[in-house]
Structure formats: structure tokens, C-alpha cells
PDB file of C-alpha atoms in Angstrom:
ATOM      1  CA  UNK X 108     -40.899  26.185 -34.629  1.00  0.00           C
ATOM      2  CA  UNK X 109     -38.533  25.448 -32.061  1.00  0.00           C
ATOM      3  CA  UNK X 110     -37.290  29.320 -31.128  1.00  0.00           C
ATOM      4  CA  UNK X 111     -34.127  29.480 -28.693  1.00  0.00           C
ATOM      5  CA  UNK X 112     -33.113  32.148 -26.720  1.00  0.00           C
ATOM      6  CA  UNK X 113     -29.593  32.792 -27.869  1.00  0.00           C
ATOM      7  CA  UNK X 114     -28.615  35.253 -25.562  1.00  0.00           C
ATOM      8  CA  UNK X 115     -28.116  35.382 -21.906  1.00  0.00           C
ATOM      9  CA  UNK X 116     -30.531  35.538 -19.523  1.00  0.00           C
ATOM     10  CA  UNK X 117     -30.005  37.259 -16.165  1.00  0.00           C
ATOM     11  CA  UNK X 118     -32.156  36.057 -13.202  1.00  0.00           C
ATOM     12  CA  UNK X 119     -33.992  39.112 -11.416  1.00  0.00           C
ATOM     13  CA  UNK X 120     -36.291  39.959  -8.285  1.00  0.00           C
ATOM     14  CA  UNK X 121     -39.462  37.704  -9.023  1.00  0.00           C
ATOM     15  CA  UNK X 122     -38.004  35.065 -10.921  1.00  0.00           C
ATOM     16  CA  UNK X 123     -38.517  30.992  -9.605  1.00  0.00           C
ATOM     17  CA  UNK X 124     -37.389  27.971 -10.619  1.00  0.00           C
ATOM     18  CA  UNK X 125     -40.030  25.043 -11.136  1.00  0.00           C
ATOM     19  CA  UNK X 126     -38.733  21.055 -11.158  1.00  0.00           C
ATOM     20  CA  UNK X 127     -41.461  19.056 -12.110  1.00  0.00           C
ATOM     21  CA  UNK X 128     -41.740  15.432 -10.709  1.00  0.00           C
ATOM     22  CA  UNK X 129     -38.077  14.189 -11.054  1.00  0.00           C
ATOM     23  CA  UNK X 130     -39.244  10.849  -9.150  1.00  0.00           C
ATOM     24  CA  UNK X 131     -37.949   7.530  -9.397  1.00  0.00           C
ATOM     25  CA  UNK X 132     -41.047   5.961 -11.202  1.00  0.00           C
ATOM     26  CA  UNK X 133     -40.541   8.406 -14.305  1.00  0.00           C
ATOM     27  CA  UNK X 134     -36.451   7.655 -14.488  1.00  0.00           C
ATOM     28  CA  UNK X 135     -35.312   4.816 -16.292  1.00  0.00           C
ATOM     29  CA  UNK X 136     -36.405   1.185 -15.142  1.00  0.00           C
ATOM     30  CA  UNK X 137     -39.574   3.404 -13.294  1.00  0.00           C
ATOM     31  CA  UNK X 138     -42.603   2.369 -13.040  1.00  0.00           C
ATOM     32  CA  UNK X 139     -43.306   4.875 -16.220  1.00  0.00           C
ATOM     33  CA  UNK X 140     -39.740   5.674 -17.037  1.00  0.00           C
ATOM     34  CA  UNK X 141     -38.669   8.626 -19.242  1.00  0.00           C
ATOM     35  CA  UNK X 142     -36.656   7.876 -21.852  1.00  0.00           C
ATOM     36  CA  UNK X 143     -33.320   9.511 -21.150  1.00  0.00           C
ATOM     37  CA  UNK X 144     -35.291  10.888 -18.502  1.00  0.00           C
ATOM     38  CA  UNK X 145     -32.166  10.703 -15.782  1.00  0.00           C
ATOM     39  CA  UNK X 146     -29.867  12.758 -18.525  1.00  0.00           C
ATOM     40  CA  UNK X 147     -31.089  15.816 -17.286  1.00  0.00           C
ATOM     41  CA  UNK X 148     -29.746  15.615 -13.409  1.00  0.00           C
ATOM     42  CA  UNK X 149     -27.123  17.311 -14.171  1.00  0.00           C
ATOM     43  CA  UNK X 150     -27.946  20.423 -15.870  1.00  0.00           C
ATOM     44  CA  UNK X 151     -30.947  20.355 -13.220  1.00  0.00           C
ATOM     45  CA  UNK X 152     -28.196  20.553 -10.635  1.00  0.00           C
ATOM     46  CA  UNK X 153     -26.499  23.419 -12.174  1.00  0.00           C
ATOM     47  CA  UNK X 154     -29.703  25.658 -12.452  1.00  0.00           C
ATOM     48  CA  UNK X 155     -30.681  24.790  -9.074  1.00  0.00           C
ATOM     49  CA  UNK X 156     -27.579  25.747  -7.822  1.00  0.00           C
ATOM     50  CA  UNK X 157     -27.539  28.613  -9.881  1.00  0.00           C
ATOM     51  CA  UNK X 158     -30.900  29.471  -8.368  1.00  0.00           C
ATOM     52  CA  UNK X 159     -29.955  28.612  -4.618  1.00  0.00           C
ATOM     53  CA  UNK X 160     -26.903  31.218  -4.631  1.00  0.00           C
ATOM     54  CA  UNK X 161     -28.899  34.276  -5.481  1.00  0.00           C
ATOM     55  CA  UNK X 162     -31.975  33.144  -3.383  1.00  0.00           C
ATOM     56  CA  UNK X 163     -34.703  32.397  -5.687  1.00  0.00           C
ATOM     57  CA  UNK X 164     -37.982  30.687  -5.205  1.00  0.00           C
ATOM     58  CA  UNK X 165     -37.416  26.951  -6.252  1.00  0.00           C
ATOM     59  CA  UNK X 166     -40.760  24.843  -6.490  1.00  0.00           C
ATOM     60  CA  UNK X 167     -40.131  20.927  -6.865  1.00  0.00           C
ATOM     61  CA  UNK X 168     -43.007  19.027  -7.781  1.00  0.00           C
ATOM     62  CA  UNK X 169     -44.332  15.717  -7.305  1.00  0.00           C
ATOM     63  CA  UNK X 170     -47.065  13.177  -8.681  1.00  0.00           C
ATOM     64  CA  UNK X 171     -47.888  12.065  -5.239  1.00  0.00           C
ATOM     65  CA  UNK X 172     -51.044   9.460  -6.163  1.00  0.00           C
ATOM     66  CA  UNK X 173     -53.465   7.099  -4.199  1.00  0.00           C
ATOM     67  CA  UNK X 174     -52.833   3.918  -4.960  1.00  0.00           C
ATOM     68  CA  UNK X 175     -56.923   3.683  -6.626  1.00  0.00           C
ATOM     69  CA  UNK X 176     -55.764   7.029  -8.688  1.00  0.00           C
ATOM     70  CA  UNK X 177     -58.171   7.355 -12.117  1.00  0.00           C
ATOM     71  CA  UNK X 178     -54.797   7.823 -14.415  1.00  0.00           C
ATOM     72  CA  UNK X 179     -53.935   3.711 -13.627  1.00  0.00           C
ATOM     73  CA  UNK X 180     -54.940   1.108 -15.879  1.00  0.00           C
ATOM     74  CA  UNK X 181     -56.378  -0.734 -13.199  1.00  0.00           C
ATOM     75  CA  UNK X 182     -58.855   2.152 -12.975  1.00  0.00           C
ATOM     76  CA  UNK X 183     -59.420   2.522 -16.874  1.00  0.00           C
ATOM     77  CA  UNK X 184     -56.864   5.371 -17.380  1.00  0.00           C
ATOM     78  CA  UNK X 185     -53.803   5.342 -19.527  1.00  0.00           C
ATOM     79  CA  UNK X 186     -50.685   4.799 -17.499  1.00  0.00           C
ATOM     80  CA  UNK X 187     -49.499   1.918 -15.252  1.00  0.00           C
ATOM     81  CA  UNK X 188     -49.705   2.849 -11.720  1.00  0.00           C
ATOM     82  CA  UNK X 189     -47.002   4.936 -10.799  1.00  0.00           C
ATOM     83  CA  UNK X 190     -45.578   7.603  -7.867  1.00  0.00           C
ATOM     84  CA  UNK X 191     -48.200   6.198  -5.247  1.00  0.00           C
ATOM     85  CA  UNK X 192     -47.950   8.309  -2.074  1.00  0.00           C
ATOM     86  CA  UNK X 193     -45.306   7.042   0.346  1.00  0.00           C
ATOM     87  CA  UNK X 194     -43.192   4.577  -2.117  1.00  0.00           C
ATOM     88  CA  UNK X 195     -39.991   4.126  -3.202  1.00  0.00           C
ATOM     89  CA  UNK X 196     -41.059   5.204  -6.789  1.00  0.00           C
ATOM     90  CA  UNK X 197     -42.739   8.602  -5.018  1.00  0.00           C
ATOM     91  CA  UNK X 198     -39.382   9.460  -3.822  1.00  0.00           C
ATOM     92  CA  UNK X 199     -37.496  12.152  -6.202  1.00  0.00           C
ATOM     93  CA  UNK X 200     -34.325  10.822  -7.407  1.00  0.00           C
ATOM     94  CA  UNK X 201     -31.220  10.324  -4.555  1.00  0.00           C
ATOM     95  CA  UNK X 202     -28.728  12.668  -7.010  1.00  0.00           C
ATOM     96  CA  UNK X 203     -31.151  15.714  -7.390  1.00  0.00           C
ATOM     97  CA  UNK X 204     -29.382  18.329  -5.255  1.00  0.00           C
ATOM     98  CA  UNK X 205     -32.882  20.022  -3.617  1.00  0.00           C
ATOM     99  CA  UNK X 206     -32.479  22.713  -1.115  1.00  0.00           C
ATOM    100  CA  UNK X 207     -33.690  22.625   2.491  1.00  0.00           C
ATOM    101  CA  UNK X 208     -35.693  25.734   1.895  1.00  0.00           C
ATOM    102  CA  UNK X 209     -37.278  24.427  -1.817  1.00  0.00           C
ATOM    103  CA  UNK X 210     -41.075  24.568  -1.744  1.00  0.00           C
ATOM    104  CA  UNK X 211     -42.181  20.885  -2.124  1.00  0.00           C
ATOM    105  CA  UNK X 212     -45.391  20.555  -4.260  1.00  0.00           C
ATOM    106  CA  UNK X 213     -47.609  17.276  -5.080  1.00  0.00           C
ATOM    107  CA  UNK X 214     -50.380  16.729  -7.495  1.00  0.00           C
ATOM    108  CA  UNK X 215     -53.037  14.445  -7.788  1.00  0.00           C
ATOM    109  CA  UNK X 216     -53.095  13.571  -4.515  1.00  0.00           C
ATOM    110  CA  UNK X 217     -57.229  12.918  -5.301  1.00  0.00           C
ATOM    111  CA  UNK X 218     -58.272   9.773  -6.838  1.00  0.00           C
ATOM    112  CA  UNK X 219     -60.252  11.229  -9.388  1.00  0.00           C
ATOM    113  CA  UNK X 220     -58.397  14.612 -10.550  1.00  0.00           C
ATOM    114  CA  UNK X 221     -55.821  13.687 -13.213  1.00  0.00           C
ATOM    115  CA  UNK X 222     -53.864  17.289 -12.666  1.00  0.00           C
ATOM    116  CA  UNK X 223     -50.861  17.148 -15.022  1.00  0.00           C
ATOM    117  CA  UNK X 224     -50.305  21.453 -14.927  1.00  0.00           C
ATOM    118  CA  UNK X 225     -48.229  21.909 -11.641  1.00  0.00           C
ATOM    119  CA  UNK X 226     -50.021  25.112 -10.925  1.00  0.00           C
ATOM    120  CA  UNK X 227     -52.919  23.443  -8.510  1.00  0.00           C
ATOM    121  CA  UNK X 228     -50.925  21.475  -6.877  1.00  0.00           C
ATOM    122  CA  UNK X 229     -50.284  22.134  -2.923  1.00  0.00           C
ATOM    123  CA  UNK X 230     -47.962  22.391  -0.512  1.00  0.00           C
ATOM    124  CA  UNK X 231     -47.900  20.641   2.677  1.00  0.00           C
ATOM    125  CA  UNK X 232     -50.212  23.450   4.332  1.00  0.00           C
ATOM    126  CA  UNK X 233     -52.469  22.920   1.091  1.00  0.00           C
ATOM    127  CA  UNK X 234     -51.195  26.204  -0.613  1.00  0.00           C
ATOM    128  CA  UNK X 235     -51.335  26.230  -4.322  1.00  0.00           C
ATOM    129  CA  UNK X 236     -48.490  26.912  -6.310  1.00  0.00           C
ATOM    130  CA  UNK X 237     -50.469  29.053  -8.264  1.00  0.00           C
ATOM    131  CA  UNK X 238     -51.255  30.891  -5.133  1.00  0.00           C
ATOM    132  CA  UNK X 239     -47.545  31.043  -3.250  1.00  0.00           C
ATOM    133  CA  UNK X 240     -46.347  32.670  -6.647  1.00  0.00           C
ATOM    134  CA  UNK X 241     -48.748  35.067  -6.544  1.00  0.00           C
ATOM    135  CA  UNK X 242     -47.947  35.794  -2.362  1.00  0.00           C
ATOM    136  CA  UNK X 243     -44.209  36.022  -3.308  1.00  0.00           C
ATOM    137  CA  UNK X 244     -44.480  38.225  -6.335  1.00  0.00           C
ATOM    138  CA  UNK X 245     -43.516  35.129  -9.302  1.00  0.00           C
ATOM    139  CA  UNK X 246     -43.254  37.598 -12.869  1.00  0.00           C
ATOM    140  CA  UNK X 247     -41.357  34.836 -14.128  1.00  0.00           C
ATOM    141  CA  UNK X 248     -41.033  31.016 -13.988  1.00  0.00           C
ATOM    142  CA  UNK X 249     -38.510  28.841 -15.627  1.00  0.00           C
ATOM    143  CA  UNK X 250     -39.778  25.447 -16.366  1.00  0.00           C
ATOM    144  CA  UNK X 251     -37.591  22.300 -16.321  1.00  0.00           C
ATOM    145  CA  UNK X 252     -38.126  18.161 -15.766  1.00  0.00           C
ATOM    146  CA  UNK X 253     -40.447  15.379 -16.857  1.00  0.00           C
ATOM    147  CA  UNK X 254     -42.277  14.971 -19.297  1.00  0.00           C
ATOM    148  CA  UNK X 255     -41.898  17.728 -21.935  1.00  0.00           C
ATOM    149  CA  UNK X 256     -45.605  16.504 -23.768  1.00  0.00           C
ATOM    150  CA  UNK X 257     -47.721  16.271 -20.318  1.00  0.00           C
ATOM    151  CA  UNK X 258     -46.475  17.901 -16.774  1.00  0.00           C
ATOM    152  CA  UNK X 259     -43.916  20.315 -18.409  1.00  0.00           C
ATOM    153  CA  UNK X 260     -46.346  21.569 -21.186  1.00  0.00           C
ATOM    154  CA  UNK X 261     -49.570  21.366 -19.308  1.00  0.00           C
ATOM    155  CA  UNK X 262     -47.815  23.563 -16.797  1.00  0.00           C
ATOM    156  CA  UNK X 263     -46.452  25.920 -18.823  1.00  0.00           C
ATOM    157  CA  UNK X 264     -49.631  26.409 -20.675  1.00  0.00           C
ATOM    158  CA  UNK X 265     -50.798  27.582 -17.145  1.00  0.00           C
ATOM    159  CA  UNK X 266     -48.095  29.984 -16.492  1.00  0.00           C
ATOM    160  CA  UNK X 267     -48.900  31.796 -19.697  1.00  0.00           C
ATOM    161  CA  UNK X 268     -52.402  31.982 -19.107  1.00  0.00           C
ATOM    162  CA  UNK X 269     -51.736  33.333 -15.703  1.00  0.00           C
ATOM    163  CA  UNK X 270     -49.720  35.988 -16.837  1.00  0.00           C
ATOM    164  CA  UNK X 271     -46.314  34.910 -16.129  1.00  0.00           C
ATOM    165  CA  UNK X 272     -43.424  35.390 -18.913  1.00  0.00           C
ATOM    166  CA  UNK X 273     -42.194  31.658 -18.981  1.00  0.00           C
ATOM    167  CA  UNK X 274     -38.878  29.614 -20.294  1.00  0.00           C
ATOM    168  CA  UNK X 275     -38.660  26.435 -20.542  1.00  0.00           C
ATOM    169  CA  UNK X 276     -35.300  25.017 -19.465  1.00  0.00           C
ATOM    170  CA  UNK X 277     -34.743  23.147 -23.050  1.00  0.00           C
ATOM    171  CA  UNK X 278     -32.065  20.817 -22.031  1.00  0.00           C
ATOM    172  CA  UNK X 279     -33.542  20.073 -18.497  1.00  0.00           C
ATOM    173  CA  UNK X 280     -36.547  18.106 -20.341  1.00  0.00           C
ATOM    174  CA  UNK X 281     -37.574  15.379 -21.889  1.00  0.00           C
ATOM    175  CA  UNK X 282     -40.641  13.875 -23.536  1.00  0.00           C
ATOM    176  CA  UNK X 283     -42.583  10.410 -22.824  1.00  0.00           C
ATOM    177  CA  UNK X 284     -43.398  10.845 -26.898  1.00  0.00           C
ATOM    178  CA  UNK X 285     -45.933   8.275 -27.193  1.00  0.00           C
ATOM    179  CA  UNK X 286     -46.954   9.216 -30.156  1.00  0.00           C
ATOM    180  CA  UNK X 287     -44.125   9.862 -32.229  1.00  0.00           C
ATOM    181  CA  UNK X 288     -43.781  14.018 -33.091  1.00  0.00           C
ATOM    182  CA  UNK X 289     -45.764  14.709 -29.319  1.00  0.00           C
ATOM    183  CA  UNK X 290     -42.588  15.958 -28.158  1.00  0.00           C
ATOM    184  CA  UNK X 291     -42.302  18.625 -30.819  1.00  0.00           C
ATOM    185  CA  UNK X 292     -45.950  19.326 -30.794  1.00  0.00           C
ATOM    186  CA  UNK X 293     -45.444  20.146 -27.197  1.00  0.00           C
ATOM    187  CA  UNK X 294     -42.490  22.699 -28.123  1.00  0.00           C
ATOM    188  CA  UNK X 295     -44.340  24.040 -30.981  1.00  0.00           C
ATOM    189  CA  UNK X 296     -47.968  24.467 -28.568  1.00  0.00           C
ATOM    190  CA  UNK X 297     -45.366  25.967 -25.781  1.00  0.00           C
ATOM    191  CA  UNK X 298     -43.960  28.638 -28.169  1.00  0.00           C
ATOM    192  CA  UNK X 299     -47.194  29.640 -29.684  1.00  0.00           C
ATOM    193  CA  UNK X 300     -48.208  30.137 -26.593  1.00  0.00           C
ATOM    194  CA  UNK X 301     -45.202  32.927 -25.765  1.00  0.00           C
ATOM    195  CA  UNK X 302     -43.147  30.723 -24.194  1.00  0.00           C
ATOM    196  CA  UNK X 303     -39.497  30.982 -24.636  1.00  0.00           C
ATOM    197  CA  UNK X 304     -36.727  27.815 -24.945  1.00  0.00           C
ATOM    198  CA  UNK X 305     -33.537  28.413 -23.671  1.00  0.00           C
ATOM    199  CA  UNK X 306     -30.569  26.137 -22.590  1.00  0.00           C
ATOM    200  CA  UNK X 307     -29.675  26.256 -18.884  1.00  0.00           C
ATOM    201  CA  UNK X 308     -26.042  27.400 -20.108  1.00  0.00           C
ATOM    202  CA  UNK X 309     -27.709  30.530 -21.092  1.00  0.00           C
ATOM    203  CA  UNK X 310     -29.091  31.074 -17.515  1.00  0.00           C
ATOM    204  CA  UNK X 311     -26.565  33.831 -14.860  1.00  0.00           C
ATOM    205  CA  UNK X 312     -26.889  35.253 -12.106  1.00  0.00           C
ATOM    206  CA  UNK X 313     -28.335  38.595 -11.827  1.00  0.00           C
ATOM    207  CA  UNK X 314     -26.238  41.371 -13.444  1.00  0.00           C
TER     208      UNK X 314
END
């Protein structure tokens, strides 16, 4: 069920750009590394600078986590500890080329709220996404980073119920897949959904 766009798509007035927790503990040799997780920098780079030149919102988000956070192990959940709030691993990867103006958002910045979908996470003045893409006038939100089967899917699930037409950025992805086939579960719960896959070499500028 894996449906491409296979034509071009030409950013417009109310279009943004969401990067979801490029970070150093979810690359590989992270804390909770990505497999082939650091592949996409570069077509992130492209779409962001695609996005940059004609001046659309671009949203980078963050697990930003207190060190007692209810996802660990330590606290019974199902992941190591990772992206703890002011750490090296926190920190979004040194070659991701992120604007001066991008809108910075973390999640699960409370100990016990899991919060994988990006949309209720803030920004530093405690906006939600959700919110700030409603203030700016967000129709449409293309979806890229880490990982495919939680953050990316959990978010875009979000977006659709919200209302918001939504393409995920296919090659600017990439799945944890702990159980094998949860990566194209994801795709196939994304599409059925009404979200659209599309390469980021399909992306231009508006017409």
C-alpha cells in the first residue's frame, strides 16, 4: 500500500516543513540509534533549504526528556534512556543545516507524558505546535525524520485528524522497526489515513 506521489509538488502560501527529533541519541552509535538513521541529512538539507528560500514555516522537533522520564527502562518503559534535557545526545545533529528563524519544538519534557505525535509539543514560550500552525494559517505539513513507526507516524496521524492535507517526506525517514514489518505498517496506517508519500526530489518551489 505504499502510494507515491509521482508528480511534482509545488510549495504554496500555508505550507510548513516539520523535522522531527534529528538528535544525536537516535543517529547511529545513539543512545537509541536509528538504523541508517544519519542517511537522511542530506535530503533533509535539501528540503530545508528548499523551504528556507521561499520562506516557509520550518518546525524542528526535539525529545527533550527528564532524566526520571516514564519511556526509560529504569522507570519500567521500553527504551533506554535517551535525549535527556541539556546533553550531548539532546543536541540535534552538528550537519543538519537549521535556520536561525526555524521554530524549535520539544516533547516530553514531563516525566510522565510519553508524547510521541509532535503536535503538543511547545515552544520555548510554551506554544503548541498544534497551536502556532493554526496562528500562522498551516493547510499543509510535510513530514520528515526519525522514526517512521513512532514520532513520524504518531504525528502524522495528528495532522490528519486536525485537518491538515499531509506528505510524508519518504526518503527523509526511517523506521526503528522493532518488530519486523512496523515500518510498513506505519506507511500503510499513514496512507489509510490520507496521507500522501512523496520523495523530497519531487518537492519545488512555488510555481
Amino acid at each position: 500500500m505504499e502510494q507515491y506521489v509521482h508528480e511534482d509538488v509545488f510549495l504554496q502560501a500555508g505550507d510548513a516543513l516539520s523535522v522531527t527529533d534529528i538528535q544525536n541519541d537516535f543517529l547511529p552509535g545513539g543512545a537509541l540509534g536509528v538504523p541508517d538513521g544519519d542517511k537522511i541529512i542530506p535530503s533533509l538539507n535539501r528540503i530545508i533549504a528548499l523551504f528556507h528560500k521561499g520562506n516557509f514555516p520550518m518546525f524542528f522537533t526535539r525529545d527533550w526528556h527528564p532524566s526520571d522520564h516514564c519511556s526509560f527502562q529504569g522507570q519500567g518503559g521500553p527504551w533506554p534512556s535517551h535525549c535527556i534535557q541539556n546533553t550531548p545526545g539532546a543536541d540535534f545533529c552538528s550537519e543538519l543545516k537549521i535556520p536561525e528563524n526555524a521554530i524549535i519544538i520539544s516533547k516530553g519534557t514531563e516525566k510522565d507524558s510519553e508524547q510521541y505525535s509532535t503536535f503538543y509539543g511547545r515552544d520555548a514560550a510554551g506554544h503548541t505546535q498544534s497551536g502556532l500552525m493554526k496562528k500562522i494559517g498551516i493547510r499543509r505539513i510535510f513530514i520528515a525524520g526519525l522514526a517512521t513507526d513512532y514520532c513520524v507516524l504518531n504525528s502524522a496521524k495528528d495532522a490528519l485528524a486536525g485537518g491538515y492535507e499531509v506528505h510524508v517526506l519518504a526518503d527523509a525517514v526511517r523506521a526503528v522497526d522493532v518488530n519486523p514489518g512496523d515500518r510498513a505498517r506505519a506507511v500503510e496506517e499513514m496512507v489509510r489515513g490520507g496521507a500522501k508519500m512523496v520523495t523530497t526530489d519531487r518537492i519545488r518551489g512555488g510555481k
